[in-house]
Short mmCIF file of N, CA, C and O in Angstrom, two decimals:
data_model
loop_
_atom_site.label_atom_id
_atom_site.label_comp_id
_atom_site.label_asym_id
_atom_site.label_seq_id
_atom_site.Cartn_x
_atom_site.Cartn_y
_atom_site.Cartn_z
N MET N 21 -46.19 -13.46 -39.83
CA MET N 21 -45.91 -12.40 -38.89
C MET N 21 -46.03 -12.90 -37.44
O MET N 21 -45.21 -12.55 -36.62
N ILE N 22 -47.01 -13.68 -37.14
CA ILE N 22 -47.18 -14.22 -35.80
C ILE N 22 -46.02 -15.16 -35.48
O ILE N 22 -45.50 -15.17 -34.37
N LYS N 23 -45.54 -15.89 -36.46
CA LYS N 23 -44.44 -16.81 -36.26
C LYS N 23 -43.15 -16.04 -35.91
O LYS N 23 -42.36 -16.47 -35.08
N ALA N 24 -42.94 -14.87 -36.51
CA ALA N 24 -41.77 -14.04 -36.23
C ALA N 24 -41.80 -13.51 -34.81
O ALA N 24 -40.77 -13.34 -34.16
N LEU N 25 -42.99 -13.21 -34.28
CA LEU N 25 -43.10 -12.70 -32.92
C LEU N 25 -42.91 -13.79 -31.87
O LEU N 25 -42.43 -13.54 -30.78
N THR N 26 -43.32 -14.99 -32.17
CA THR N 26 -43.21 -16.08 -31.20
C THR N 26 -41.85 -16.75 -31.22
O THR N 26 -41.50 -17.42 -30.27
N HIS N 27 -41.06 -16.61 -32.26
CA HIS N 27 -39.72 -17.20 -32.36
C HIS N 27 -38.69 -16.09 -32.53
O HIS N 27 -38.34 -15.74 -33.66
N PRO N 28 -38.22 -15.49 -31.40
CA PRO N 28 -37.23 -14.41 -31.54
C PRO N 28 -35.91 -14.93 -32.09
O PRO N 28 -35.65 -16.13 -32.06
N GLN N 29 -35.11 -14.01 -32.56
CA GLN N 29 -33.81 -14.39 -33.12
C GLN N 29 -32.94 -14.96 -32.01
O GLN N 29 -32.97 -14.51 -30.86
N LYS N 30 -32.12 -15.94 -32.36
CA LYS N 30 -31.23 -16.57 -31.40
C LYS N 30 -29.79 -16.13 -31.68
O LYS N 30 -29.46 -15.74 -32.78
N GLY N 31 -28.94 -16.23 -30.65
CA GLY N 31 -27.53 -15.91 -30.81
C GLY N 31 -27.14 -14.51 -30.37
O GLY N 31 -25.98 -14.15 -30.39
N GLN N 32 -28.11 -13.69 -29.97
CA GLN N 32 -27.79 -12.33 -29.53
C GLN N 32 -27.02 -12.32 -28.22
O GLN N 32 -26.17 -11.47 -27.99
N VAL N 33 -27.31 -13.26 -27.35
CA VAL N 33 -26.63 -13.33 -26.06
C VAL N 33 -25.16 -13.62 -26.25
O VAL N 33 -24.30 -13.06 -25.56
N VAL N 34 -24.83 -14.48 -27.19
CA VAL N 34 -23.43 -14.83 -27.44
C VAL N 34 -22.66 -13.60 -27.93
O VAL N 34 -21.57 -13.30 -27.45
N VAL N 35 -23.22 -12.87 -28.87
CA VAL N 35 -22.57 -11.67 -29.41
C VAL N 35 -22.41 -10.63 -28.31
O VAL N 35 -21.34 -10.02 -28.14
N PHE N 36 -23.45 -10.42 -27.53
CA PHE N 36 -23.41 -9.45 -26.43
C PHE N 36 -22.36 -9.85 -25.40
O PHE N 36 -21.61 -9.01 -24.91
N SER N 37 -22.26 -11.14 -25.08
CA SER N 37 -21.28 -11.63 -24.12
C SER N 37 -19.85 -11.43 -24.62
O SER N 37 -18.97 -11.03 -23.86
N ILE N 38 -19.64 -11.70 -25.89
CA ILE N 38 -18.31 -11.52 -26.48
C ILE N 38 -17.90 -10.06 -26.46
O ILE N 38 -16.75 -9.72 -26.18
N LEU N 39 -18.84 -9.16 -26.70
CA LEU N 39 -18.52 -7.73 -26.70
C LEU N 39 -18.25 -7.21 -25.29
O LEU N 39 -17.43 -6.30 -25.12
N LEU N 40 -18.90 -7.76 -24.28
CA LEU N 40 -18.72 -7.28 -22.92
C LEU N 40 -17.58 -7.97 -22.16
O LEU N 40 -17.18 -7.51 -21.10
N MET N 41 -17.07 -9.06 -22.68
CA MET N 41 -16.04 -9.81 -21.98
C MET N 41 -14.79 -8.97 -21.65
O MET N 41 -14.30 -9.04 -20.51
N PRO N 42 -14.24 -8.17 -22.57
CA PRO N 42 -13.07 -7.34 -22.20
C PRO N 42 -13.38 -6.37 -21.07
O PRO N 42 -12.53 -6.14 -20.19
N LEU N 43 -14.57 -5.81 -21.05
CA LEU N 43 -14.94 -4.89 -19.99
C LEU N 43 -15.02 -5.61 -18.64
O LEU N 43 -14.50 -5.13 -17.63
N VAL N 44 -15.62 -6.77 -18.62
CA VAL N 44 -15.74 -7.54 -17.39
C VAL N 44 -14.35 -7.96 -16.89
O VAL N 44 -14.05 -7.85 -15.69
N LEU N 45 -13.50 -8.41 -17.78
CA LEU N 45 -12.14 -8.81 -17.39
C LEU N 45 -11.34 -7.62 -16.89
O LEU N 45 -10.56 -7.74 -15.93
N GLY N 46 -11.50 -6.47 -17.52
CA GLY N 46 -10.81 -5.27 -17.08
C GLY N 46 -11.24 -4.83 -15.69
O GLY N 46 -10.41 -4.46 -14.86
N ILE N 47 -12.52 -4.89 -15.41
CA ILE N 47 -13.02 -4.52 -14.09
C ILE N 47 -12.53 -5.52 -13.05
O ILE N 47 -12.13 -5.13 -11.94
N MET N 48 -12.52 -6.80 -13.39
CA MET N 48 -12.00 -7.82 -12.47
C MET N 48 -10.53 -7.57 -12.14
O MET N 48 -10.11 -7.67 -10.99
N ALA N 49 -9.75 -7.25 -13.16
CA ALA N 49 -8.32 -6.99 -12.95
C ALA N 49 -8.13 -5.77 -12.05
O ALA N 49 -7.26 -5.78 -11.15
N LEU N 50 -8.91 -4.74 -12.26
CA LEU N 50 -8.82 -3.53 -11.43
C LEU N 50 -9.19 -3.82 -9.98
O LEU N 50 -8.52 -3.36 -9.05
N VAL N 51 -10.21 -4.61 -9.77
CA VAL N 51 -10.63 -4.97 -8.41
C VAL N 51 -9.54 -5.80 -7.72
O VAL N 51 -9.21 -5.56 -6.55
N ILE N 52 -8.98 -6.76 -8.42
CA ILE N 52 -7.92 -7.59 -7.84
C ILE N 52 -6.70 -6.75 -7.50
O ILE N 52 -6.10 -6.89 -6.42
N GLU N 53 -6.31 -5.86 -8.41
CA GLU N 53 -5.13 -5.02 -8.17
C GLU N 53 -5.35 -4.06 -7.01
O GLU N 53 -4.46 -3.84 -6.19
N THR N 54 -6.54 -3.49 -6.92
CA THR N 54 -6.85 -2.58 -5.82
C THR N 54 -6.81 -3.33 -4.48
O THR N 54 -6.25 -2.83 -3.50
N GLY N 55 -7.37 -4.52 -4.44
CA GLY N 55 -7.31 -5.33 -3.23
C GLY N 55 -5.89 -5.71 -2.86
O GLY N 55 -5.51 -5.68 -1.68
N ASN N 56 -5.08 -6.03 -3.85
CA ASN N 56 -3.68 -6.37 -3.63
C ASN N 56 -2.92 -5.19 -3.03
O ASN N 56 -2.16 -5.34 -2.06
N MET N 57 -3.11 -4.00 -3.58
CA MET N 57 -2.43 -2.81 -3.07
C MET N 57 -2.91 -2.47 -1.66
O MET N 57 -2.14 -2.02 -0.82
N TYR N 58 -4.19 -2.70 -1.38
CA TYR N 58 -4.70 -2.44 -0.04
C TYR N 58 -4.05 -3.37 0.98
O TYR N 58 -3.72 -2.94 2.09
N VAL N 59 -3.86 -4.62 0.61
CA VAL N 59 -3.18 -5.57 1.52
C VAL N 59 -1.75 -5.12 1.77
O VAL N 59 -1.28 -5.11 2.91
N TYR N 60 -1.03 -4.73 0.71
CA TYR N 60 0.33 -4.24 0.87
C TYR N 60 0.36 -3.02 1.80
O TYR N 60 1.20 -2.92 2.70
N TYR N 61 -0.55 -2.08 1.57
CA TYR N 61 -0.60 -0.86 2.35
C TYR N 61 -0.90 -1.16 3.82
O TYR N 61 -0.24 -0.64 4.73
N SER N 62 -1.88 -2.02 4.08
CA SER N 62 -2.25 -2.30 5.47
C SER N 62 -1.13 -3.05 6.20
O SER N 62 -0.89 -2.80 7.38
N GLU N 63 -0.43 -3.96 5.52
CA GLU N 63 0.71 -4.64 6.15
C GLU N 63 1.85 -3.67 6.44
O GLU N 63 2.48 -3.74 7.50
N LEU N 64 2.09 -2.73 5.53
CA LEU N 64 3.14 -1.74 5.75
C LEU N 64 2.76 -0.81 6.90
O LEU N 64 3.60 -0.46 7.72
N GLN N 65 1.49 -0.41 6.98
CA GLN N 65 1.03 0.45 8.07
C GLN N 65 1.12 -0.28 9.41
O GLN N 65 1.53 0.29 10.42
N HIS N 66 0.78 -1.55 9.41
CA HIS N 66 0.89 -2.36 10.63
C HIS N 66 2.35 -2.43 11.10
O HIS N 66 2.64 -2.28 12.29
N THR N 67 3.25 -2.63 10.16
CA THR N 67 4.68 -2.67 10.50
C THR N 67 5.14 -1.33 11.04
O THR N 67 5.89 -1.27 12.03
N ALA N 68 4.69 -0.23 10.45
CA ALA N 68 5.07 1.11 10.93
C ALA N 68 4.53 1.35 12.33
O ALA N 68 5.22 1.92 13.18
N ASP N 69 3.31 0.92 12.59
CA ASP N 69 2.72 1.11 13.92
C ASP N 69 3.50 0.35 14.99
O ASP N 69 3.73 0.86 16.08
N ILE N 70 3.91 -0.88 14.66
CA ILE N 70 4.69 -1.66 15.62
C ILE N 70 6.07 -1.02 15.83
O ILE N 70 6.55 -0.89 16.95
N ALA N 71 6.69 -0.58 14.74
CA ALA N 71 8.05 -0.03 14.82
C ALA N 71 8.08 1.29 15.57
O ALA N 71 9.03 1.56 16.31
N VAL N 72 7.06 2.12 15.42
CA VAL N 72 7.10 3.44 16.04
C VAL N 72 6.92 3.36 17.54
O VAL N 72 7.43 4.19 18.29
N VAL N 73 6.22 2.35 18.02
CA VAL N 73 6.00 2.22 19.46
C VAL N 73 7.30 1.92 20.21
O VAL N 73 7.43 2.23 21.38
N THR N 74 8.28 1.36 19.51
CA THR N 74 9.57 1.10 20.16
C THR N 74 10.28 2.40 20.53
O THR N 74 11.09 2.41 21.45
N CYS N 75 9.99 3.47 19.81
CA CYS N 75 10.57 4.80 20.05
C CYS N 75 12.09 4.78 19.99
O CYS N 75 12.77 5.54 20.67
N ASP N 76 12.64 3.87 19.21
CA ASP N 76 14.08 3.75 19.08
C ASP N 76 14.40 3.34 17.64
O ASP N 76 13.75 2.44 17.09
N GLU N 77 15.39 4.01 17.05
CA GLU N 77 15.74 3.75 15.66
C GLU N 77 16.21 2.32 15.42
O GLU N 77 15.77 1.65 14.49
N THR N 78 17.09 1.82 16.27
CA THR N 78 17.63 0.47 16.10
C THR N 78 16.54 -0.59 16.29
O THR N 78 16.44 -1.53 15.51
N ALA N 79 15.72 -0.41 17.29
CA ALA N 79 14.64 -1.37 17.53
C ALA N 79 13.63 -1.32 16.38
O ALA N 79 13.09 -2.36 15.99
N ALA N 80 13.40 -0.15 15.84
CA ALA N 80 12.48 -0.01 14.71
C ALA N 80 13.01 -0.77 13.50
O ALA N 80 12.26 -1.44 12.79
N LYS N 81 14.33 -0.67 13.25
CA LYS N 81 14.91 -1.42 12.13
C LYS N 81 14.75 -2.92 12.32
O LYS N 81 14.44 -3.65 11.38
N ASN N 82 14.92 -3.40 13.56
CA ASN N 82 14.75 -4.83 13.82
C ASN N 82 13.31 -5.28 13.62
O ASN N 82 13.05 -6.35 13.09
N VAL N 83 12.37 -4.46 14.05
CA VAL N 83 10.94 -4.78 13.87
C VAL N 83 10.61 -4.86 12.39
O VAL N 83 9.91 -5.77 11.93
N ILE N 84 11.12 -3.92 11.62
CA ILE N 84 10.84 -3.90 10.18
C ILE N 84 11.44 -5.13 9.51
O ILE N 84 10.81 -5.76 8.66
N ALA N 85 12.63 -5.53 9.91
CA ALA N 85 13.26 -6.71 9.31
C ALA N 85 12.44 -7.97 9.61
O ALA N 85 12.30 -8.84 8.75
N LYS N 86 11.87 -8.06 10.80
CA LYS N 86 11.09 -9.25 11.17
C LYS N 86 9.69 -9.24 10.57
O LYS N 86 9.13 -10.29 10.30
N ASN N 87 9.11 -8.06 10.41
CA ASN N 87 7.72 -7.97 9.96
C ASN N 87 7.57 -7.65 8.49
O ASN N 87 6.50 -7.27 8.05
N ASN N 88 8.62 -7.81 7.73
CA ASN N 88 8.54 -7.51 6.30
C ASN N 88 7.88 -8.70 5.58
O ASN N 88 8.52 -9.45 4.88
N THR N 89 6.58 -8.84 5.75
CA THR N 89 5.84 -9.97 5.17
C THR N 89 5.40 -9.70 3.75
O THR N 89 4.80 -10.55 3.12
N ILE N 90 5.67 -8.51 3.25
CA ILE N 90 5.21 -8.17 1.90
C ILE N 90 6.13 -8.79 0.85
O ILE N 90 5.81 -8.82 -0.31
N ASN N 91 7.26 -9.33 1.27
CA ASN N 91 8.18 -9.94 0.31
C ASN N 91 7.58 -11.23 -0.23
O ASN N 91 7.58 -12.25 0.45
N ILE N 92 7.07 -11.17 -1.43
CA ILE N 92 6.48 -12.34 -2.05
C ILE N 92 7.58 -13.28 -2.54
O ILE N 92 7.47 -14.49 -2.44
N LYS N 93 8.64 -12.72 -3.07
CA LYS N 93 9.75 -13.53 -3.58
C LYS N 93 10.90 -13.46 -2.57
O LYS N 93 11.57 -12.45 -2.46
N PRO N 94 11.15 -14.52 -1.81
CA PRO N 94 12.22 -14.47 -0.82
C PRO N 94 13.61 -14.28 -1.42
O PRO N 94 14.50 -13.76 -0.78
N ASP N 95 13.80 -14.68 -2.68
CA ASP N 95 15.10 -14.52 -3.31
C ASP N 95 15.32 -13.08 -3.79
O ASP N 95 16.44 -12.70 -4.07
N ASN N 96 14.27 -12.29 -3.88
CA ASN N 96 14.37 -10.91 -4.33
C ASN N 96 13.57 -10.02 -3.38
O ASN N 96 12.49 -9.55 -3.72
N PRO N 97 14.06 -9.78 -2.16
CA PRO N 97 13.27 -9.03 -1.18
C PRO N 97 13.10 -7.57 -1.57
O PRO N 97 13.95 -6.98 -2.23
N VAL N 98 11.98 -7.02 -1.17
CA VAL N 98 11.69 -5.62 -1.42
C VAL N 98 12.20 -4.82 -0.23
O VAL N 98 11.97 -5.16 0.92
N LYS N 99 12.92 -3.75 -0.51
CA LYS N 99 13.53 -2.96 0.55
C LYS N 99 12.53 -1.95 1.09
O LYS N 99 11.84 -1.28 0.34
N ILE N 100 12.48 -1.84 2.41
CA ILE N 100 11.66 -0.82 3.06
C ILE N 100 12.61 0.29 3.51
O ILE N 100 13.59 0.02 4.20
N ASN N 101 12.32 1.51 3.11
CA ASN N 101 13.10 2.65 3.58
C ASN N 101 12.47 3.18 4.86
O ASN N 101 11.28 3.46 4.92
N LEU N 102 13.29 3.32 5.89
CA LEU N 102 12.84 3.80 7.20
C LEU N 102 13.36 5.21 7.42
O LEU N 102 14.54 5.48 7.24
N TYR N 103 12.47 6.10 7.80
CA TYR N 103 12.82 7.47 8.15
C TYR N 103 12.35 7.70 9.58
O TYR N 103 11.18 7.48 9.89
N CYS N 104 13.24 8.11 10.48
CA CYS N 104 12.89 8.40 11.87
C CYS N 104 13.10 9.89 12.10
O CYS N 104 14.04 10.49 11.59
N LYS N 105 12.23 10.48 12.90
CA LYS N 105 12.32 11.92 13.12
C LYS N 105 11.81 12.27 14.51
O LYS N 105 10.85 11.69 15.00
N THR N 106 12.47 13.21 15.12
CA THR N 106 11.99 13.85 16.34
C THR N 106 11.98 15.34 16.06
O THR N 106 12.98 15.89 15.62
N LEU N 107 10.85 15.96 16.28
CA LEU N 107 10.71 17.39 16.00
C LEU N 107 10.86 18.18 17.29
O LEU N 107 10.34 17.77 18.34
N SER N 108 11.55 19.33 17.20
CA SER N 108 11.78 20.13 18.40
C SER N 108 10.48 20.66 18.99
O SER N 108 10.35 20.79 20.21
N GLU N 109 9.48 20.92 18.15
CA GLU N 109 8.21 21.43 18.67
C GLU N 109 7.35 20.33 19.30
O GLU N 109 6.40 20.61 20.01
N TYR N 110 7.70 19.06 19.07
CA TYR N 110 7.01 17.92 19.68
C TYR N 110 8.07 16.97 20.25
O TYR N 110 8.29 15.88 19.73
N PRO N 111 8.73 17.33 21.34
CA PRO N 111 9.85 16.51 21.83
C PRO N 111 9.44 15.14 22.35
O PRO N 111 10.27 14.24 22.40
N ASP N 112 8.18 14.97 22.73
CA ASP N 112 7.75 13.69 23.28
C ASP N 112 7.35 12.69 22.18
O ASP N 112 7.14 11.53 22.46
N CYS N 113 7.27 13.16 20.94
CA CYS N 113 6.80 12.30 19.85
C CYS N 113 7.96 11.74 19.04
O CYS N 113 8.96 12.40 18.80
N PHE N 114 7.79 10.51 18.62
CA PHE N 114 8.74 9.83 17.74
C PHE N 114 7.97 9.52 16.46
O PHE N 114 6.89 8.93 16.50
N PHE N 115 8.51 9.94 15.32
CA PHE N 115 7.82 9.80 14.05
C PHE N 115 8.55 8.82 13.15
O PHE N 115 9.78 8.78 13.13
N ILE N 116 7.78 8.06 12.38
CA ILE N 116 8.34 7.12 11.42
C ILE N 116 7.60 7.26 10.10
O ILE N 116 6.39 7.44 10.07
N LYS N 117 8.38 7.16 9.04
CA LYS N 117 7.82 7.09 7.68
C LYS N 117 8.44 5.87 7.03
O LYS N 117 9.65 5.67 7.09
N LEU N 118 7.60 5.02 6.44
CA LEU N 118 8.10 3.86 5.70
C LEU N 118 7.73 4.02 4.24
O LEU N 118 6.61 4.40 3.91
N GLU N 119 8.68 3.73 3.39
CA GLU N 119 8.46 3.76 1.94
C GLU N 119 8.80 2.40 1.37
O GLU N 119 9.78 1.77 1.78
N LYS N 120 8.00 1.97 0.43
CA LYS N 120 8.26 0.69 -0.23
C LYS N 120 7.74 0.76 -1.66
O LYS N 120 6.63 1.23 -1.89
N ASP N 121 8.56 0.32 -2.60
CA ASP N 121 8.11 0.22 -3.99
C ASP N 121 7.59 -1.19 -4.21
O ASP N 121 8.31 -2.16 -4.04
N VAL N 122 6.32 -1.29 -4.57
CA VAL N 122 5.65 -2.57 -4.73
C VAL N 122 5.40 -2.82 -6.21
O VAL N 122 4.95 -1.93 -6.94
N THR N 123 5.68 -4.02 -6.66
CA THR N 123 5.42 -4.40 -8.05
C THR N 123 3.96 -4.84 -8.16
O THR N 123 3.55 -5.77 -7.49
N PRO N 124 3.20 -4.17 -9.01
CA PRO N 124 1.79 -4.58 -9.16
C PRO N 124 1.68 -5.90 -9.92
O PRO N 124 2.59 -6.29 -10.66
N LEU N 125 0.58 -6.58 -9.71
CA LEU N 125 0.34 -7.83 -10.44
C LEU N 125 0.12 -7.56 -11.92
O LEU N 125 0.52 -8.34 -12.77
N ILE N 126 -0.54 -6.46 -12.20
CA ILE N 126 -0.86 -6.11 -13.59
C ILE N 126 -0.13 -4.82 -13.94
O ILE N 126 -0.23 -3.83 -13.23
N LYS N 127 0.62 -4.84 -15.01
CA LYS N 127 1.36 -3.66 -15.44
C LYS N 127 0.41 -2.73 -16.20
O LYS N 127 -0.14 -3.08 -17.23
N VAL N 128 0.22 -1.53 -15.64
CA VAL N 128 -0.66 -0.55 -16.27
C VAL N 128 0.20 0.60 -16.77
O VAL N 128 0.96 1.20 -16.01
N PHE N 129 0.10 0.91 -18.02
CA PHE N 129 0.82 2.02 -18.65
C PHE N 129 2.32 1.91 -18.44
O PHE N 129 3.01 2.90 -18.28
N GLY N 130 2.85 0.71 -18.40
CA GLY N 130 4.28 0.51 -18.30
C GLY N 130 4.86 0.71 -16.91
O GLY N 130 6.06 0.64 -16.73
N GLU N 131 4.04 1.00 -15.90
CA GLU N 131 4.54 1.17 -14.53
C GLU N 131 5.03 -0.17 -14.00
O GLU N 131 4.33 -1.16 -14.07
N THR N 132 6.25 -0.19 -13.49
CA THR N 132 6.78 -1.43 -12.94
C THR N 132 6.80 -1.41 -11.42
O THR N 132 6.85 -2.45 -10.80
N LYS N 133 6.78 -0.25 -10.80
CA LYS N 133 6.79 -0.13 -9.35
C LYS N 133 5.79 0.95 -8.94
O LYS N 133 5.68 1.99 -9.59
N LEU N 134 5.08 0.69 -7.86
CA LEU N 134 4.18 1.68 -7.29
C LEU N 134 4.68 2.02 -5.89
O LEU N 134 4.85 1.13 -5.06
N PRO N 135 4.93 3.30 -5.61
CA PRO N 135 5.43 3.66 -4.28
C PRO N 135 4.32 3.70 -3.24
O PRO N 135 3.25 4.26 -3.48
N LEU N 136 4.56 3.07 -2.10
CA LEU N 136 3.65 3.14 -0.97
C LEU N 136 4.37 3.87 0.16
O LEU N 136 5.54 3.61 0.43
N LYS N 137 3.67 4.80 0.82
CA LYS N 137 4.23 5.54 1.95
C LYS N 137 3.24 5.48 3.09
O LYS N 137 2.05 5.71 2.88
N VAL N 138 3.73 5.17 4.26
CA VAL N 138 2.90 5.18 5.46
C VAL N 138 3.63 5.96 6.55
O VAL N 138 4.86 6.05 6.56
N TYR N 139 2.85 6.52 7.46
CA TYR N 139 3.39 7.33 8.54
C TYR N 139 2.83 6.84 9.87
O TYR N 139 1.70 6.35 9.93
N ALA N 140 3.62 6.99 10.93
CA ALA N 140 3.16 6.64 12.27
C ALA N 140 3.86 7.54 13.27
O ALA N 140 4.98 8.00 13.05
N ALA N 141 3.17 7.79 14.38
CA ALA N 141 3.74 8.61 15.46
C ALA N 141 3.41 7.96 16.79
O ALA N 141 2.35 7.35 16.95
N ALA N 142 4.34 8.10 17.73
CA ALA N 142 4.12 7.52 19.06
C ALA N 142 4.63 8.49 20.12
O ALA N 142 5.55 9.28 19.88
N SER N 143 4.03 8.41 21.27
CA SER N 143 4.46 9.18 22.43
C SER N 143 5.59 8.43 23.11
O SER N 143 5.45 7.25 23.43
N ARG N 144 6.71 9.11 23.33
CA ARG N 144 7.85 8.46 23.98
C ARG N 144 7.54 8.12 25.45
O ARG N 144 7.93 7.08 25.94
N SER N 145 6.83 9.00 26.12
CA SER N 145 6.57 8.79 27.55
C SER N 145 5.53 7.69 27.79
O SER N 145 5.67 6.88 28.69
N GLU N 146 4.50 7.63 26.93
CA GLU N 146 3.43 6.64 27.12
C GLU N 146 3.62 5.38 26.29
O GLU N 146 2.90 4.41 26.48
N LYS N 147 4.56 5.40 25.36
CA LYS N 147 4.83 4.26 24.48
C LYS N 147 3.56 3.75 23.81
O LYS N 147 3.24 2.56 23.83
N LYS N 148 2.81 4.66 23.21
CA LYS N 148 1.61 4.28 22.48
C LYS N 148 1.45 5.18 21.27
O LYS N 148 2.02 6.27 21.19
N LEU N 149 0.66 4.70 20.31
CA LEU N 149 0.43 5.47 19.09
C LEU N 149 -0.34 6.73 19.39
O LEU N 149 -1.22 6.75 20.26
N VAL N 150 0.00 7.79 18.68
CA VAL N 150 -0.73 9.05 18.77
C VAL N 150 -1.01 9.52 17.35
O VAL N 150 -0.34 9.11 16.40
N SER N 151 -1.99 10.38 17.21
CA SER N 151 -2.24 10.94 15.88
C SER N 151 -1.18 12.01 15.60
O SER N 151 -0.64 12.64 16.52
N PHE N 152 -0.90 12.21 14.32
CA PHE N 152 0.13 13.17 13.94
C PHE N 152 -0.30 14.57 14.34
O PHE N 152 -1.40 15.02 13.99
N PRO N 153 0.54 15.31 15.06
CA PRO N 153 0.20 16.67 15.41
C PRO N 153 0.36 17.65 14.24
O PRO N 153 -0.09 18.77 14.30
N THR N 154 1.01 17.20 13.19
CA THR N 154 1.22 18.02 12.01
C THR N 154 1.08 17.14 10.78
O THR N 154 1.09 15.92 10.88
N ASN N 155 0.95 17.74 9.61
CA ASN N 155 0.85 16.98 8.38
C ASN N 155 2.19 16.30 8.10
O ASN N 155 3.21 16.98 7.95
N PRO N 156 2.23 14.97 8.02
CA PRO N 156 3.52 14.29 7.83
C PRO N 156 4.18 14.60 6.50
O PRO N 156 5.39 14.47 6.37
N LYS N 157 3.41 15.05 5.54
CA LYS N 157 3.99 15.37 4.23
C LYS N 157 4.76 16.69 4.28
O LYS N 157 5.56 16.97 3.41
N ASN N 158 4.54 17.50 5.31
CA ASN N 158 5.25 18.77 5.44
C ASN N 158 6.55 18.65 6.22
O ASN N 158 7.28 19.61 6.35
N ILE N 159 6.83 17.47 6.75
CA ILE N 159 8.06 17.26 7.52
C ILE N 159 9.21 16.98 6.56
O ILE N 159 9.07 16.23 5.61
N ASN N 160 10.35 17.60 6.82
CA ASN N 160 11.55 17.30 6.04
C ASN N 160 12.16 16.04 6.63
O ASN N 160 12.84 16.07 7.65
N TRP N 161 11.93 14.90 5.98
CA TRP N 161 12.33 13.60 6.52
C TRP N 161 13.82 13.32 6.35
O TRP N 161 14.37 12.49 7.03
N GLY N 162 14.46 13.98 5.43
CA GLY N 162 15.89 13.74 5.22
C GLY N 162 16.13 12.41 4.54
O GLY N 162 15.32 11.92 3.78
N ASP N 163 17.29 11.80 4.83
CA ASP N 163 17.67 10.54 4.20
C ASP N 163 17.17 9.36 5.04
O ASP N 163 17.02 9.47 6.25
N PRO N 164 16.95 8.22 4.37
CA PRO N 164 16.53 7.04 5.14
C PRO N 164 17.63 6.55 6.08
O PRO N 164 18.81 6.79 5.86
N VAL N 165 17.20 5.85 7.10
CA VAL N 165 18.11 5.27 8.07
C VAL N 165 18.90 4.17 7.37
O VAL N 165 18.34 3.34 6.67
N ALA N 166 20.23 4.18 7.56
CA ALA N 166 21.08 3.19 6.92
C ALA N 166 20.87 1.81 7.56
O ALA N 166 20.55 1.70 8.73
N ASP N 167 21.05 0.78 6.73
CA ASP N 167 20.90 -0.60 7.23
C ASP N 167 22.05 -0.99 8.11
O ASP N 167 23.13 -0.65 8.01
#
């Protein structure tokens, strides 16, 4: 009996590690994918912020074409949809919405594209970013600006 207490069973760590490995790998994949999407989102928001300060549709298209760094595969570029809007109740503001479908690194539940949407607003007179005076999701954005 004393011998059984001083020599515990061996091999339990291996079994426990094998059982937890799928969970650890799944959490790692989720963390990597979340970080990847955050990078895509922040780059798209940065592009929208630069484009909206121009307060001009044509200049915004040029900024987006130059700052589209999210294209991982140069032979298969990802298209950014640009929506420009001026609202009659806010005549000094220029609004932009950018949409981009991003392919995740890990396919979850068969999803092949994840839509990212970012919004930006700028004052035409001061040429600087302003906070949205209204909820951007309530604006009727219409069709994207043609290339």
